[in-house]
Amino acid sequence: MTIIANAPYDFTSNDRQEDFRGAMLVYVGWARHMMFASPYCWPLPPDMPFGALVEGPMAQAFAQHPDWEQADWSTATWTRNGEPFTPDLSKSLADNGLSHKDSLMFTTPGLDGIGGMGF
Amino acid sequence: MSEVKSTVFLCLQANDETRGVIEAIERDNEHASFDYQPGMVRITAPGTLTVRRETVEEEVGREFDLQELHINMISLSGHVDEDDDALVLSWDR
Amino acid sequence: MDIAVTKKKLGLKERYALMTRGLGWEPTYQSVDDVFPMDSFEGIKIHDWDAWEDPFRLTMDAYWKYQAEKERKLYAILDAFAQGNGHLTLSDARYINTVKLFINGLAPLEYMSHRGFAHIGRQFRGVGPRVACMMQSLDEMRHAQTQVHAISNYNRYYDGMANFRHHHTYLPYLQVPRSFFEDAASGGPFEFITAIGFAFEYVLTNLVFVPFISGAAYNGDMGAMTFGFSAQSDEARHMTLGLEVIKFMLEQDPDNLPIVQKWLNKWTWRGVRVLTLVAMMQDYMLPKRVMSWAEAWEIYFEENCGALFRDLARYGIVMPPCVEQVRKERDHLSHMAWCQFYQARGTNNFHVWLPSKEDMDWLSAKYPETFDQYYRPRFEYWAKMEEEGTPFEAATPPQQCQVCQIPTIFPVAGDPLTRAEHSCTHDGERFHFCSQWCQEIFEDEPEKYVQAKLGAHELYKGNLFGDADPTAEDFDPMAAAMAFLKLTPEDSGLHSDSRDAANFDLWRGLAKANEA
Ligand SMILES: [Fe+2]
Ligand SMILES: [Fe+2]
């Protein structure tokens, strides 16, 4: 559908990638770890290696959880915008095919939150 | 026709000015129930609720304009039908 | 000889007819469509504006009389409350944080409502609704003023209120209520009155002003109780106006039905999402509680909106489909919200705390299906982290819903441990939503919602740095953002660490004892 207005209605999006001075927005959430109330949001350089996202911003956000240091990245599974996704940690975000404002969710098999309660 | 009988309600501040009004409502609406909460009273009734000017005047002992209700009315539900003699809340039209 | 003529006093209905419709006129040198250019583009067809009748039949002279009376009563109590150091009679210093949410989140909406009704009071071509909208516009101005006035008594002593206008415009969490109102105000006059008359007045204000303000009274806040009930006495008239407009549209032309149904679906959901804040106030922020959010929901939504939708069924209106999800979220809403605000406490302008053992027992009694299973363990774990000196706090901004702007905290309905993920692309750009319902609202008018200013994105674009120079060597982005947001360390964080808590205890101690 398109908006019904009483005059020409033409506005650009407020969050185009070019507005972020070379960065792209990426969101990451951790499945079965509801301690983190929502996925988080970062502006990242597209040439950043995926592994650097894990060791840098993600570690900073998620390491307060005791499961973080046990996470095994060789068995972790990912989705991107709800679809299965297999990142190569040595390649850049762009070479992994990530686009501006993609939302990632990762699952760490065997780790099910505090007391196995999904938290 | 729906199976569920809808209730109407009227919330009034519970204060000196509304005491007589609440008593009048009680007299005219046997089917109504009165739930006192801090600072207020919530009057609910299945179908319809009537505030009659004459009864209020008897209770407060003076002339009463039903629009004075606006001062102490907190909330209501149902369709409103107001004239000089009565304010009626109801879902049946 | 003159015959004495007793002039019969006019009845309410005659007086109303003369003082509203009798004040209108037919334009002669301009077409009616040119005089009222905005009440037709939304597609709503009105054939007979004279069929409109305001059920309350309030005329301007009576309006002034009763509103003046309300003001006299209000200010007498406010003065007494301030003169008697009423803030020290509160049940607990934590209560003051609800007052902060009120002044920051709600009072500015009253002002936006004033502007909105002034606008549509000019735009409807029917005289009856124009007069009613003008009165509502004046009421809303009164609400904004009395709330600011009443709460200024708290602002003299406590943090988090002084910058309420600035915070309402920029602080990310306050964009939830603000964007709700801007969404409504940027619709046409019929959508605005449906949004505000139905979702805001009928659903939202009943839940804010009735159980919540009764709770304020219970916690010793005479000031809030008085402005709350005083404002709500106008809302009774407002919701009647809103519902009357909805019925009027449906009666005037069957083509209006799909438009009205679409608006009811949208604004039920928009209203419910804003109510997340109210749910949290009721279950977590009132030290003494009158009723739980779930109980208030049953009375004011299930019972009251149920009755409304049963009544509107005669026109073909059905209960909005989102209500199914709302019911599933009922016993989760306040808990999820408090978990979010607890961990994002560095960017709030009010204080948070973990519920005490006693609070948690009350919550598990009120929410037997959800609290002990899902939320008690979280609060207990976080309490342990606080005790160990490593309190849990989110360091990174959240992903937000493009429509309601709430962080995407909501799980899949019926599956509380799986985060809901909803997204779509528009014009090559991806957008995220808290729910299917916000996504549907977006997809209906994407051109509108792509303009949303989401807090995290604004920060990352550098729009929250004010005059600071991001290229300077010692540039600290968080410090610059806090300075621009006018958010001080005293405004945010844990209640137990706050200056407010310390001052309240000190002053209350002084009020109760004489110095040796
Ligand atoms: Fe208002
Ligand atoms: Fe949303």
mmCIF file with all atom_site columns, N, CA, C and O in Angstrom, chain C residues 286-311:
data_model
loop_
_atom_site.group_PDB
_atom_site.id
_atom_site.type_symbol
_atom_site.label_atom_id
_atom_site.label_alt_id
_atom_site.label_comp_id
_atom_site.label_asym_id
_atom_site.label_entity_id
_atom_site.label_seq_id
_atom_site.pdbx_PDB_ins_code
_atom_site.Cartn_x
_atom_site.Cartn_y
_atom_site.Cartn_z
_atom_site.occupancy
_atom_site.B_iso_or_equiv
_atom_site.pdbx_formal_charge
_atom_site.auth_seq_id
_atom_site.auth_comp_id
_atom_site.auth_asym_id
_atom_site.auth_atom_id
_atom_site.pdbx_PDB_model_num
ATOM 1   N N  . LEU C 1 286 ? 4.745   1.450  41.451 1.00 0.00 ? 286 LEU C N  1
ATOM 2   C CA . LEU C 1 286 ? 3.939   1.912  42.583 1.00 0.00 ? 286 LEU C CA 1
ATOM 3   C C  . LEU C 1 286 ? 4.321   1.087  43.802 1.00 0.00 ? 286 LEU C C  1
ATOM 4   O O  . LEU C 1 286 ? 4.108   -0.125 43.829 1.00 0.00 ? 286 LEU C O  1
ATOM 5   N N  . PRO C 1 287 ? 4.889   1.731  44.830 1.00 0.00 ? 287 PRO C N  1
ATOM 6   C CA . PRO C 1 287 ? 5.279   0.956  46.017 1.00 0.00 ? 287 PRO C CA 1
ATOM 7   C C  . PRO C 1 287 ? 4.075   0.276  46.675 1.00 0.00 ? 287 PRO C C  1
ATOM 8   O O  . PRO C 1 287 ? 4.167   -0.852 47.127 1.00 0.00 ? 287 PRO C O  1
ATOM 9   N N  . LYS C 1 288 ? 2.936   0.978  46.723 1.00 0.00 ? 288 LYS C N  1
ATOM 10  C CA . LYS C 1 288 ? 1.704   0.334  47.204 1.00 0.00 ? 288 LYS C CA 1
ATOM 11  C C  . LYS C 1 288 ? 0.775   0.199  46.009 1.00 0.00 ? 288 LYS C C  1
ATOM 12  O O  . LYS C 1 288 ? 0.523   1.166  45.301 1.00 0.00 ? 288 LYS C O  1
ATOM 13  N N  . ARG C 1 289 ? 0.264   -1.000 45.787 1.00 0.00 ? 289 ARG C N  1
ATOM 14  C CA . ARG C 1 289 ? -0.465  -1.241 44.541 1.00 0.00 ? 289 ARG C CA 1
ATOM 15  C C  . ARG C 1 289 ? -1.950  -1.479 44.785 1.00 0.00 ? 289 ARG C C  1
ATOM 16  O O  . ARG C 1 289 ? -2.325  -2.150 45.746 1.00 0.00 ? 289 ARG C O  1
ATOM 17  N N  . VAL C 1 290 ? -2.762  -0.908 43.904 1.00 0.00 ? 290 VAL C N  1
ATOM 18  C CA . VAL C 1 290 ? -4.209  -1.079 44.006 1.00 0.00 ? 290 VAL C CA 1
ATOM 19  C C  . VAL C 1 290 ? -4.652  -2.322 43.246 1.00 0.00 ? 290 VAL C C  1
ATOM 20  O O  . VAL C 1 290 ? -5.397  -3.151 43.742 1.00 0.00 ? 290 VAL C O  1
ATOM 21  N N  . MET C 1 291 ? -4.204  -2.434 42.010 1.00 0.00 ? 291 MET C N  1
ATOM 22  C CA . MET C 1 291 ? -4.522  -3.617 41.216 1.00 0.00 ? 291 MET C CA 1
ATOM 23  C C  . MET C 1 291 ? -3.387  -3.847 40.230 1.00 0.00 ? 291 MET C C  1
ATOM 24  O O  . MET C 1 291 ? -2.631  -2.942 39.916 1.00 0.00 ? 291 MET C O  1
ATOM 25  N N  . SER C 1 292 ? -3.264  -5.069 39.766 1.00 0.00 ? 292 SER C N  1
ATOM 26  C CA . SER C 1 292 ? -2.187  -5.377 38.825 1.00 0.00 ? 292 SER C CA 1
ATOM 27  C C  . SER C 1 292 ? -2.565  -4.881 37.439 1.00 0.00 ? 292 SER C C  1
ATOM 28  O O  . SER C 1 292 ? -3.732  -4.603 37.147 1.00 0.00 ? 292 SER C O  1
ATOM 29  N N  . TRP C 1 293 ? -1.561  -4.819 36.596 1.00 0.00 ? 293 TRP C N  1
ATOM 30  C CA . TRP C 1 293 ? -1.807  -4.478 35.193 1.00 0.00 ? 293 TRP C CA 1
ATOM 31  C C  . TRP C 1 293 ? -2.816  -5.453 34.587 1.00 0.00 ? 293 TRP C C  1
ATOM 32  O O  . TRP C 1 293 ? -3.749  -5.046 33.894 1.00 0.00 ? 293 TRP C O  1
ATOM 33  N N  . ALA C 1 294 ? -2.641  -6.738 34.854 1.00 0.00 ? 294 ALA C N  1
ATOM 34  C CA . ALA C 1 294 ? -3.521  -7.743 34.253 1.00 0.00 ? 294 ALA C CA 1
ATOM 35  C C  . ALA C 1 294 ? -4.970  -7.512 34.688 1.00 0.00 ? 294 ALA C C  1
ATOM 36  O O  . ALA C 1 294 ? -5.901  -7.643 33.890 1.00 0.00 ? 294 ALA C O  1
ATOM 37  N N  . GLU C 1 295 ? -5.158  -7.135 35.954 1.00 0.00 ? 295 GLU C N  1
ATOM 38  C CA . GLU C 1 295 ? -6.529  -6.887 36.442 1.00 0.00 ? 295 GLU C CA 1
ATOM 39  C C  . GLU C 1 295 ? -7.117  -5.640 35.790 1.00 0.00 ? 295 GLU C C  1
ATOM 40  O O  . GLU C 1 295 ? -8.284  -5.616 35.388 1.00 0.00 ? 295 GLU C O  1
ATOM 41  N N  . ALA C 1 296 ? -6.297  -4.589 35.694 1.00 0.00 ? 296 ALA C N  1
ATOM 42  C CA . ALA C 1 296 ? -6.775  -3.361 35.053 1.00 0.00 ? 296 ALA C CA 1
ATOM 43  C C  . ALA C 1 296 ? -7.122  -3.631 33.594 1.00 0.00 ? 296 ALA C C  1
ATOM 44  O O  . ALA C 1 296 ? -8.120  -3.133 33.064 1.00 0.00 ? 296 ALA C O  1
ATOM 45  N N  . TRP C 1 297 ? -6.300  -4.452 32.953 1.00 0.00 ? 297 TRP C N  1
ATOM 46  C CA . TRP C 1 297 ? -6.531  -4.811 31.552 1.00 0.00 ? 297 TRP C CA 1
ATOM 47  C C  . TRP C 1 297 ? -7.885  -5.497 31.388 1.00 0.00 ? 297 TRP C C  1
ATOM 48  O O  . TRP C 1 297 ? -8.634  -5.220 30.456 1.00 0.00 ? 297 TRP C O  1
ATOM 49  N N  . GLU C 1 298 ? -8.174  -6.414 32.316 1.00 0.00 ? 298 GLU C N  1
ATOM 50  C CA . GLU C 1 298 ? -9.446  -7.131 32.221 1.00 0.00 ? 298 GLU C CA 1
ATOM 51  C C  . GLU C 1 298 ? -10.620 -6.165 32.283 1.00 0.00 ? 298 GLU C C  1
ATOM 52  O O  . GLU C 1 298 ? -11.568 -6.272 31.516 1.00 0.00 ? 298 GLU C O  1
ATOM 53  N N  . ILE C 1 299 ? -10.551 -5.198 33.202 1.00 0.00 ? 299 ILE C N  1
ATOM 54  C CA . ILE C 1 299 ? -11.678 -4.273 33.370 1.00 0.00 ? 299 ILE C CA 1
ATOM 55  C C  . ILE C 1 299 ? -11.755 -3.295 32.211 1.00 0.00 ? 299 ILE C C  1
ATOM 56  O O  . ILE C 1 299 ? -12.803 -3.114 31.592 1.00 0.00 ? 299 ILE C O  1
ATOM 57  N N  . TYR C 1 300 ? -10.617 -2.652 31.932 1.00 0.00 ? 300 TYR C N  1
ATOM 58  C CA . TYR C 1 300 ? -10.709 -1.525 31.003 1.00 0.00 ? 300 TYR C CA 1
ATOM 59  C C  . TYR C 1 300 ? -10.512 -1.918 29.554 1.00 0.00 ? 300 TYR C C  1
ATOM 60  O O  . TYR C 1 300 ? -10.873 -1.178 28.664 1.00 0.00 ? 300 TYR C O  1
ATOM 61  N N  . PHE C 1 301 ? -9.919  -3.082 29.313 1.00 0.00 ? 301 PHE C N  1
ATOM 62  C CA . PHE C 1 301 ? -9.889  -3.497 27.913 1.00 0.00 ? 301 PHE C CA 1
ATOM 63  C C  . PHE C 1 301 ? -10.918 -4.587 27.640 1.00 0.00 ? 301 PHE C C  1
ATOM 64  O O  . PHE C 1 301 ? -11.834 -4.398 26.857 1.00 0.00 ? 301 PHE C O  1
ATOM 65  N N  . GLU C 1 302 ? -10.755 -5.718 28.279 1.00 0.00 ? 302 GLU C N  1
ATOM 66  C CA . GLU C 1 302 ? -11.618 -6.857 27.935 1.00 0.00 ? 302 GLU C CA 1
ATOM 67  C C  . GLU C 1 302 ? -13.093 -6.498 28.107 1.00 0.00 ? 302 GLU C C  1
ATOM 68  O O  . GLU C 1 302 ? -13.899 -6.705 27.222 1.00 0.00 ? 302 GLU C O  1
ATOM 69  N N  . GLU C 1 303 ? -13.417 -5.915 29.265 1.00 0.00 ? 303 GLU C N  1
ATOM 70  C CA . GLU C 1 303 ? -14.816 -5.640 29.553 1.00 0.00 ? 303 GLU C CA 1
ATOM 71  C C  . GLU C 1 303 ? -15.292 -4.424 28.763 1.00 0.00 ? 303 GLU C C  1
ATOM 72  O O  . GLU C 1 303 ? -16.297 -4.453 28.063 1.00 0.00 ? 303 GLU C O  1
ATOM 73  N N  . ASN C 1 304 ? -14.505 -3.351 28.866 1.00 0.00 ? 304 ASN C N  1
ATOM 74  C CA . ASN C 1 304 ? -14.951 -2.072 28.341 1.00 0.00 ? 304 ASN C CA 1
ATOM 75  C C  . ASN C 1 304 ? -14.842 -2.004 26.825 1.00 0.00 ? 304 ASN C C  1
ATOM 76  O O  . ASN C 1 304 ? -15.768 -1.594 26.132 1.00 0.00 ? 304 ASN C O  1
ATOM 77  N N  . CYS C 1 305 ? -13.692 -2.431 26.280 1.00 0.00 ? 305 CYS C N  1
ATOM 78  C CA . CYS C 1 305 ? -13.560 -2.424 24.818 1.00 0.00 ? 305 CYS C CA 1
ATOM 79  C C  . CYS C 1 305 ? -14.374 -3.558 24.220 1.00 0.00 ? 305 CYS C C  1
ATOM 80  O O  . CYS C 1 305 ? -14.879 -3.443 23.110 1.00 0.00 ? 305 CYS C O  1
ATOM 81  N N  . GLY C 1 306 ? -14.516 -4.645 24.981 1.00 0.00 ? 306 GLY C N  1
ATOM 82  C CA . GLY C 1 306 ? -15.373 -5.731 24.505 1.00 0.00 ? 306 GLY C CA 1
ATOM 83  C C  . GLY C 1 306 ? -16.777 -5.209 24.261 1.00 0.00 ? 306 GLY C C  1
ATOM 84  O O  . GLY C 1 306 ? -17.391 -5.479 23.220 1.00 0.00 ? 306 GLY C O  1
ATOM 85  N N  . ALA C 1 307 ? -17.294 -4.431 25.205 1.00 0.00 ? 307 ALA C N  1
ATOM 86  C CA . ALA C 1 307 ? -18.637 -3.861 25.061 1.00 0.00 ? 307 ALA C CA 1
ATOM 87  C C  . ALA C 1 307 ? -18.708 -2.952 23.843 1.00 0.00 ? 307 ALA C C  1
ATOM 88  O O  . ALA C 1 307 ? -19.668 -2.992 23.067 1.00 0.00 ? 307 ALA C O  1
ATOM 89  N N  . LEU C 1 308 ? -17.681 -2.151 23.651 1.00 0.00 ? 308 LEU C N  1
ATOM 90  C CA . LEU C 1 308 ? -17.669 -1.237 22.503 1.00 0.00 ? 308 LEU C CA 1
ATOM 91  C C  . LEU C 1 308 ? -17.701 -2.018 21.186 1.00 0.00 ? 308 LEU C C  1
ATOM 92  O O  . LEU C 1 308 ? -18.479 -1.714 20.285 1.00 0.00 ? 308 LEU C O  1
ATOM 93  N N  . PHE C 1 309 ? -16.839 -3.038 21.087 1.00 0.00 ? 309 PHE C N  1
ATOM 94  C CA . PHE C 1 309 ? -16.787 -3.773 19.821 1.00 0.00 ? 309 PHE C CA 1
ATOM 95  C C  . PHE C 1 309 ? -18.061 -4.576 19.584 1.00 0.00 ? 309 PHE C C  1
ATOM 96  O O  . PHE C 1 309 ? -18.496 -4.722 18.442 1.00 0.00 ? 309 PHE C O  1
ATOM 97  N N  . ARG C 1 310 ? -18.688 -5.087 20.662 1.00 0.00 ? 310 ARG C N  1
ATOM 98  C CA . ARG C 1 310 ? -19.983 -5.752 20.475 1.00 0.00 ? 310 ARG C CA 1
ATOM 99  C C  . ARG C 1 310 ? -20.997 -4.761 19.925 1.00 0.00 ? 310 ARG C C  1
ATOM 100 O O  . ARG C 1 310 ? -21.817 -5.083 19.089 1.00 0.00 ? 310 ARG C O  1
ATOM 101 N N  . ASP C 1 311 ? -20.920 -3.504 20.402 1.00 0.00 ? 311 ASP C N  1
ATOM 102 C CA . ASP C 1 311 ? -21.849 -2.485 19.938 1.00 0.00 ? 311 ASP C CA 1
ATOM 103 C C  . ASP C 1 311 ? -21.584 -2.117 18.481 1.00 0.00 ? 311 ASP C C  1
ATOM 104 O O  . ASP C 1 311 ? -22.512 -1.917 17.696 1.00 0.00 ? 311 ASP C O  1
#
